[in-house]
PDB file of C-alpha atoms in Angstrom:
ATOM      1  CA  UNK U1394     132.283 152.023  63.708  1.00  0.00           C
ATOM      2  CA  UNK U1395     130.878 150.172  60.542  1.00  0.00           C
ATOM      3  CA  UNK U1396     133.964 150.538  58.630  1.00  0.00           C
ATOM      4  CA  UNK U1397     136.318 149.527  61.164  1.00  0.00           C
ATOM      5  CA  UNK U1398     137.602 146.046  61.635  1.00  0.00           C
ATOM      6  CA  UNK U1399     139.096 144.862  65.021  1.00  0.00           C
ATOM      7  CA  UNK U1400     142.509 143.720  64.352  1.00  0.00           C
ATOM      8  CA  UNK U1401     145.059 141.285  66.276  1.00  0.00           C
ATOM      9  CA  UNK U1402     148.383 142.478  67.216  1.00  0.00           C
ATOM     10  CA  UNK U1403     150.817 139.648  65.895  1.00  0.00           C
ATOM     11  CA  UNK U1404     154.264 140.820  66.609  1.00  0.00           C
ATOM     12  CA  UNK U1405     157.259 143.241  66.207  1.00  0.00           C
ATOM     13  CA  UNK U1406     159.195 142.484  63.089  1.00  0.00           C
ATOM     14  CA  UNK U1407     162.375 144.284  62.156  1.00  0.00           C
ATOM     15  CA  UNK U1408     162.733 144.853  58.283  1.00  0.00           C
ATOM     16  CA  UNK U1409     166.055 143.666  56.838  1.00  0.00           C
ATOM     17  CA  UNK U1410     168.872 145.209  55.818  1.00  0.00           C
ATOM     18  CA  UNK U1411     167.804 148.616  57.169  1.00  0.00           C
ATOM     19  CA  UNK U1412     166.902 146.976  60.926  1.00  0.00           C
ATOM     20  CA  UNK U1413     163.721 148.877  60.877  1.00  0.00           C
ATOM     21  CA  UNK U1414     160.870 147.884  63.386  1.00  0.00           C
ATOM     22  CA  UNK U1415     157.300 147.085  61.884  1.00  0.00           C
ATOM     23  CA  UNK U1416     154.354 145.984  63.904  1.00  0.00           C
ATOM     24  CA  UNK U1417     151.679 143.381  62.106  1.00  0.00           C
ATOM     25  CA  UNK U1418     148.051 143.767  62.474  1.00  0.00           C
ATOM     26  CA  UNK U1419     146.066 140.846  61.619  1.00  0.00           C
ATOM     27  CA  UNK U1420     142.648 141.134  59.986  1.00  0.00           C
ATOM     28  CA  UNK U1421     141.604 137.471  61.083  1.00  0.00           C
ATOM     29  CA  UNK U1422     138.718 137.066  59.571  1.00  0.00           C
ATOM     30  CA  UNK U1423     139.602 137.987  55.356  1.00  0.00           C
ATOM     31  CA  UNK U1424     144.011 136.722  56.603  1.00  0.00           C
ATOM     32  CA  UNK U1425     145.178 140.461  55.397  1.00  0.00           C
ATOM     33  CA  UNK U1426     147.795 141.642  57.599  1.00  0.00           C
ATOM     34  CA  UNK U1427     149.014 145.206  57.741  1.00  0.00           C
ATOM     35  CA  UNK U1428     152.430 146.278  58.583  1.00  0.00           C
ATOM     36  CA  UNK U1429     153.098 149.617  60.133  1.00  0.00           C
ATOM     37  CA  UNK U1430     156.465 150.370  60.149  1.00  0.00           C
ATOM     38  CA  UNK U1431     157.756 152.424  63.944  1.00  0.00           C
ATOM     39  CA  UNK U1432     160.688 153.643  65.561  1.00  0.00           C
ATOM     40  CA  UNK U1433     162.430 151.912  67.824  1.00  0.00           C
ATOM     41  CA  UNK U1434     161.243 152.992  71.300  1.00  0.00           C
ATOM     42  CA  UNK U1435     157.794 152.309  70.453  1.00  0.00           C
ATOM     43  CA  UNK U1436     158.582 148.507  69.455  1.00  0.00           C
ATOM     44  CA  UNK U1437     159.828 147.997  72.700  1.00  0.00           C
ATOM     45  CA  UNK U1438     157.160 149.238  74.386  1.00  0.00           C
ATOM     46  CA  UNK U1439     154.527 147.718  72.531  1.00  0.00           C
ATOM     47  CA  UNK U1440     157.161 144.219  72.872  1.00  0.00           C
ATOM     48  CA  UNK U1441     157.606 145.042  76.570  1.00  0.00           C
ATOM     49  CA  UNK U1442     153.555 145.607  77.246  1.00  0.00           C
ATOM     50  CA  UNK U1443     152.694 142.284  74.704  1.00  0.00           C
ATOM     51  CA  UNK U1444     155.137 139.922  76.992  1.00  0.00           C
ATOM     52  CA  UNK U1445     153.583 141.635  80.118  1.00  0.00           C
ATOM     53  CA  UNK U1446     157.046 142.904  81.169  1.00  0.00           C
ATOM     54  CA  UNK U1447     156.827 144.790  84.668  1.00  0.00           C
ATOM     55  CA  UNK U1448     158.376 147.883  84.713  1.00  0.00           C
ATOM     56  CA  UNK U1449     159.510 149.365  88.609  1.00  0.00           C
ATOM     57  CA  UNK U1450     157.815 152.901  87.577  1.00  0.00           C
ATOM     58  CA  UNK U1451     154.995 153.382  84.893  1.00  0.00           C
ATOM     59  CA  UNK U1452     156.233 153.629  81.418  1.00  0.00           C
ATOM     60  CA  UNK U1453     155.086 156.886  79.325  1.00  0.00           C
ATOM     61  CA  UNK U1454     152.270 154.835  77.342  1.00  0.00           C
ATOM     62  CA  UNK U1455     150.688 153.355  80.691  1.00  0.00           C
ATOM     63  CA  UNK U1456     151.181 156.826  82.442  1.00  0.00           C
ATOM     64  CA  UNK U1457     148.926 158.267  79.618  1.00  0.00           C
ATOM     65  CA  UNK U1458     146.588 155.064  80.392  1.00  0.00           C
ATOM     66  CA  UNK U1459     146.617 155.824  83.889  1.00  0.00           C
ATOM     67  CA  UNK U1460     146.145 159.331  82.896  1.00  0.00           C
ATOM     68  CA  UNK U1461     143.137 159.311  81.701  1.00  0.00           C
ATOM     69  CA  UNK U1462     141.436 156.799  84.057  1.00  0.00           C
ATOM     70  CA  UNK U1463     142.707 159.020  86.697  1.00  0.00           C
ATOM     71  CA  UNK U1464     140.604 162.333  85.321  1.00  0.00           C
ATOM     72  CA  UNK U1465     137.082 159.630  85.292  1.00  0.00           C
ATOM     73  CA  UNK U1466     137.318 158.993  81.973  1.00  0.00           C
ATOM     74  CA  UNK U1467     139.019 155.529  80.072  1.00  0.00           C
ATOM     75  CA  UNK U1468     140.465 154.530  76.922  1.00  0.00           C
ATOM     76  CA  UNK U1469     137.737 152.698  75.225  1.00  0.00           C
ATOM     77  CA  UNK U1470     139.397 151.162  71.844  1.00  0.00           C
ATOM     78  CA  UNK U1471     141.948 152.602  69.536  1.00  0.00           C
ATOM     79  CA  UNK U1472     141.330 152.595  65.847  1.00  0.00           C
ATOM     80  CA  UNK U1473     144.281 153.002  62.629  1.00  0.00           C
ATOM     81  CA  UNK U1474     141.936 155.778  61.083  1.00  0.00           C
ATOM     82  CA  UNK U1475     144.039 156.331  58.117  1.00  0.00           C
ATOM     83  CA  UNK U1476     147.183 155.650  55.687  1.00  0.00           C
ATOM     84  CA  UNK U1477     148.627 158.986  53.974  1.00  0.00           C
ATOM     85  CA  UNK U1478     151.811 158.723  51.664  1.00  0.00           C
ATOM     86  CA  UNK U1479     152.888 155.351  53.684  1.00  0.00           C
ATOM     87  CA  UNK U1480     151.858 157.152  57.448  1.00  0.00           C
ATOM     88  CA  UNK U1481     149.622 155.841  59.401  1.00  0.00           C
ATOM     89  CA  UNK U1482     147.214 158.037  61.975  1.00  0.00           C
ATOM     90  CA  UNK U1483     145.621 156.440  64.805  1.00  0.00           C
ATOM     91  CA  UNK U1484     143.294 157.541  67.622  1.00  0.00           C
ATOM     92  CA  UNK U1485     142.385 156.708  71.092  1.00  0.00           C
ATOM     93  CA  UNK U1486     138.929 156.696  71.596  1.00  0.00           C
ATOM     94  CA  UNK U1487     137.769 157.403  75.031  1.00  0.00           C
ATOM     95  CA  UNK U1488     134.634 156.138  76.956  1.00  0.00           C
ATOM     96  CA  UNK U1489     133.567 159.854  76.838  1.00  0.00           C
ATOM     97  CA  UNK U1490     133.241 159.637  73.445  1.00  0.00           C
ATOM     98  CA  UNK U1491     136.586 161.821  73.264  1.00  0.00           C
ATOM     99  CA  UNK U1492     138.856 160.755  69.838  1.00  0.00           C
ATOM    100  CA  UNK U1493     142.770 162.112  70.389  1.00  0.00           C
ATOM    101  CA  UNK U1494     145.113 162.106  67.782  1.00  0.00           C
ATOM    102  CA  UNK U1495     147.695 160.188  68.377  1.00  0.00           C
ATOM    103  CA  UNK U1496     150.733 157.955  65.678  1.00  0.00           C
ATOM    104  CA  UNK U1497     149.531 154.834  65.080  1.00  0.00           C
ATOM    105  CA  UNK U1498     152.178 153.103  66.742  1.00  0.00           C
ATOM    106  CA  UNK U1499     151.474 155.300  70.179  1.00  0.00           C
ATOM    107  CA  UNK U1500     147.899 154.206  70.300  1.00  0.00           C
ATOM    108  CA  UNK U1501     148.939 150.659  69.608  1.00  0.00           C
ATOM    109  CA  UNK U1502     151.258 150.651  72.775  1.00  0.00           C
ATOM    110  CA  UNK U1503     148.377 152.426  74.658  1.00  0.00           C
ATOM    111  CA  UNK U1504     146.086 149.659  73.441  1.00  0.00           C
ATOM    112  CA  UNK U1505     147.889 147.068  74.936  1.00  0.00           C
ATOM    113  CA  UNK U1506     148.722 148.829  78.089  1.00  0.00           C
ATOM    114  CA  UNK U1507     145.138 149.696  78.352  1.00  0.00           C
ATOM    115  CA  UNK U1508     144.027 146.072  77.806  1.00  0.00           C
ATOM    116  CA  UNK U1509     141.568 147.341  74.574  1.00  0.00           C
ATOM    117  CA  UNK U1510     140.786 145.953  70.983  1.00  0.00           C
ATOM    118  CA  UNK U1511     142.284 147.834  67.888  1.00  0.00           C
ATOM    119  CA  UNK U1512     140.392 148.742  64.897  1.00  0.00           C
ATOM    120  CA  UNK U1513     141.571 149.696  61.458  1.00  0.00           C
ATOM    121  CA  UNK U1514     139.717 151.310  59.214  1.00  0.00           C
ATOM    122  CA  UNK U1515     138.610 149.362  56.121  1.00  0.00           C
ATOM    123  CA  UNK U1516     139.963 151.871  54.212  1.00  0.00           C
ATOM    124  CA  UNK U1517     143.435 151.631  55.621  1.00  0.00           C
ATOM    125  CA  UNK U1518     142.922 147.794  54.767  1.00  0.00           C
ATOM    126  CA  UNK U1519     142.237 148.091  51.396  1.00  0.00           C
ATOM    127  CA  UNK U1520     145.215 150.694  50.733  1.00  0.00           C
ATOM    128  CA  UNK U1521     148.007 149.119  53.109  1.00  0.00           C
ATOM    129  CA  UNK U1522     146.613 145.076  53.665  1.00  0.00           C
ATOM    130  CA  UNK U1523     148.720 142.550  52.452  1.00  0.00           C
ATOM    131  CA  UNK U1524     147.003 139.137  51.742  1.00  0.00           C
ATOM    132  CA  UNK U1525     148.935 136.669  55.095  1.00  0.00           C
ATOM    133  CA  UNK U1526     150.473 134.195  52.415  1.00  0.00           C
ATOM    134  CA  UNK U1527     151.937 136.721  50.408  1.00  0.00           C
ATOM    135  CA  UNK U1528     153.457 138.517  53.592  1.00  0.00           C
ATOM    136  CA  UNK U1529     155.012 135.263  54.804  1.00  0.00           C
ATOM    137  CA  UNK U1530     156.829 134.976  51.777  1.00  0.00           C
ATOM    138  CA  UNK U1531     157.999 138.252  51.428  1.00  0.00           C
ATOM    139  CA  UNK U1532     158.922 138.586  55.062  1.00  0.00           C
ATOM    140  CA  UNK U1533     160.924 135.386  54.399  1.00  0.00           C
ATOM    141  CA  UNK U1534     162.960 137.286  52.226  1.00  0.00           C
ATOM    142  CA  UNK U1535     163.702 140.851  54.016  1.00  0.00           C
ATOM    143  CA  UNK U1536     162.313 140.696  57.433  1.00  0.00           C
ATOM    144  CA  UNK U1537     163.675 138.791  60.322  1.00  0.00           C
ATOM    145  CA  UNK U1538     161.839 138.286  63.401  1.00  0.00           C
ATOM    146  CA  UNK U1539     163.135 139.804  66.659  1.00  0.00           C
ATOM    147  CA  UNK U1540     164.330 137.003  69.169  1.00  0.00           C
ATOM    148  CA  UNK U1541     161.579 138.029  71.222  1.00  0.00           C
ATOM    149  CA  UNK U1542     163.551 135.910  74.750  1.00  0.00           C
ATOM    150  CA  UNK U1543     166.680 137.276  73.959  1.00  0.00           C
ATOM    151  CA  UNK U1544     165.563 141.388  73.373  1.00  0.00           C
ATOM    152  CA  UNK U1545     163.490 140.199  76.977  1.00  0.00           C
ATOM    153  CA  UNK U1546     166.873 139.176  78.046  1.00  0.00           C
ATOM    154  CA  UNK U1547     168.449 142.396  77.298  1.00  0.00           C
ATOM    155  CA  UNK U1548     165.732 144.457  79.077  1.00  0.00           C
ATOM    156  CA  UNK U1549     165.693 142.421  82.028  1.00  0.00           C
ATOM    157  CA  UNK U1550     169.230 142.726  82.047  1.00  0.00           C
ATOM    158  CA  UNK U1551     169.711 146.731  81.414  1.00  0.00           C
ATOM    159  CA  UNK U1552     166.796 146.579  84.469  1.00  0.00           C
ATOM    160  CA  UNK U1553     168.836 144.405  86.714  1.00  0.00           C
ATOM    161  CA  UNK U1554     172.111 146.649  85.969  1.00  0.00           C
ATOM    162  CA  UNK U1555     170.030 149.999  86.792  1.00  0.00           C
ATOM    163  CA  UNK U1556     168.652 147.969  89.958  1.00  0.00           C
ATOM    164  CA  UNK U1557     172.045 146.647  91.358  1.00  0.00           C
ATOM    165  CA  UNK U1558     173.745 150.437  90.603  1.00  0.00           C
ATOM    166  CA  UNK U1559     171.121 152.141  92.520  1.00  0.00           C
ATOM    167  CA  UNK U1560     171.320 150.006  95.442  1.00  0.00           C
ATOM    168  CA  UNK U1561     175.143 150.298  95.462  1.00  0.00           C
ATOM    169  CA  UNK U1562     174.298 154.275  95.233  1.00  0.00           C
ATOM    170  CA  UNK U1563     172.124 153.632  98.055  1.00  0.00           C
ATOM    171  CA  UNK U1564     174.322 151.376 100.200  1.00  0.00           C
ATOM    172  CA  UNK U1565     177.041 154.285  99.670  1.00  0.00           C
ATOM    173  CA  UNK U1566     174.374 157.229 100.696  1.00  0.00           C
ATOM    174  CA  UNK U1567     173.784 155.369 104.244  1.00  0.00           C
ATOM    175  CA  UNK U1568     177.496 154.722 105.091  1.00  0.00           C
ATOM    176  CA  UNK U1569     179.307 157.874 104.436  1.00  0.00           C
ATOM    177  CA  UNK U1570     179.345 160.961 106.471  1.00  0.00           C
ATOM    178  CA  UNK U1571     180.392 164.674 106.153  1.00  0.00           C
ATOM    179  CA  UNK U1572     183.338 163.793 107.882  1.00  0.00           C
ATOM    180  CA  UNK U1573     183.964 161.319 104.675  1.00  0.00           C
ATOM    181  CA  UNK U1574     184.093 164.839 102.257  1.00  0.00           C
ATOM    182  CA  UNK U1575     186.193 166.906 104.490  1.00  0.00           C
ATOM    183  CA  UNK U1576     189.149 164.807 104.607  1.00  0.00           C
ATOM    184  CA  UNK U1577     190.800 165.583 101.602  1.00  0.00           C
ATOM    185  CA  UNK U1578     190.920 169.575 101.873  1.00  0.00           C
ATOM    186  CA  UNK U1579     192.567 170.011 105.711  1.00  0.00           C
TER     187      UNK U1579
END
């Protein structure tokens, strides 16, 4: 991996006036960050695994964590192995020495879930890396950042809501009987 620099994961951004979600990569040591723009479900995941957010069953990037562990085998890094036409391409590289394509944003999620660094290739860098004082002013201008407690809010709430309704669901299951149904049609 001599071309590959291990990258920080700053935060989810969402790009003004168009509301679409970006993840920043930080190159700490030259201050070049890289943005990767991503849909929607994946910024909450990678949100929801970077604020440590417990989720009652596993959520589809931990199950493909847990996955792999499970078959012997575990996800060693993942690296940003290349920028074509403004899409990235990412890969999970496993202990076994196993690479798996996978969308840049997918293997970031993973990465997190996982608990493992994230490289980017220099090459991706040099195309796609944005100097950290330039970014700041241009995400000043067109990028907001996402109220990271209040989209927590929402999740915990949606969470809550799905919680409460299944236990009323529940609650309903162990009180009625067949007699209950056959009422109505006598």
């Amino acid at each position: 991996m001599n071309s590959d620099v291990e990258m920080t994961i700053l935060d989810i951004r969402v790009e003004l006036p168009g509301n679409q979600p970006m993840v920043l990569l930080h190159d700490t040591e030259r201050d070049v960050l890289v943005r990767i723009w991503i849909g929607a479900p994946e910024a909450s995941a990678i949100a929801m695994a970077q604020h440590q957010v417990p989720s009652p069953r596993p959520m589809t990037h931990q199950l493909l964590v847990d996955a792999v562990n499970a078959t012997g085998d575990t996800l060693e890094s993942v690296r940003i192995s290349a920028v074509e036409d403004g899409v990235f391409f990412g890969e999970l590289v496993l202990s076994s020495g196993v690479r798996v394509d996978a969308r840049a944003s997918d293997a970031i999620a993973c990465a997190l879930f996982g608990h493992v660094s994230v490289y980017c290739d220099q090459a991706v860098i040099d195309e796609a890396g944005v100097p950290a004082e330039l970014a700041a002013t241009f995400d000043d201008e067109v990028a907001a950042d996402i109220d990271e407690d209040e989209e927590m809010d929402e999740v915990d709430s949606e969470m809550t809501a799905r919680e409460e309704s299944m236990d009323a669901f529940r609650e309903f299951l162990n009180s009625v009987t067949p007699d209950d149904f056959a009422e109505g049609h006598e």
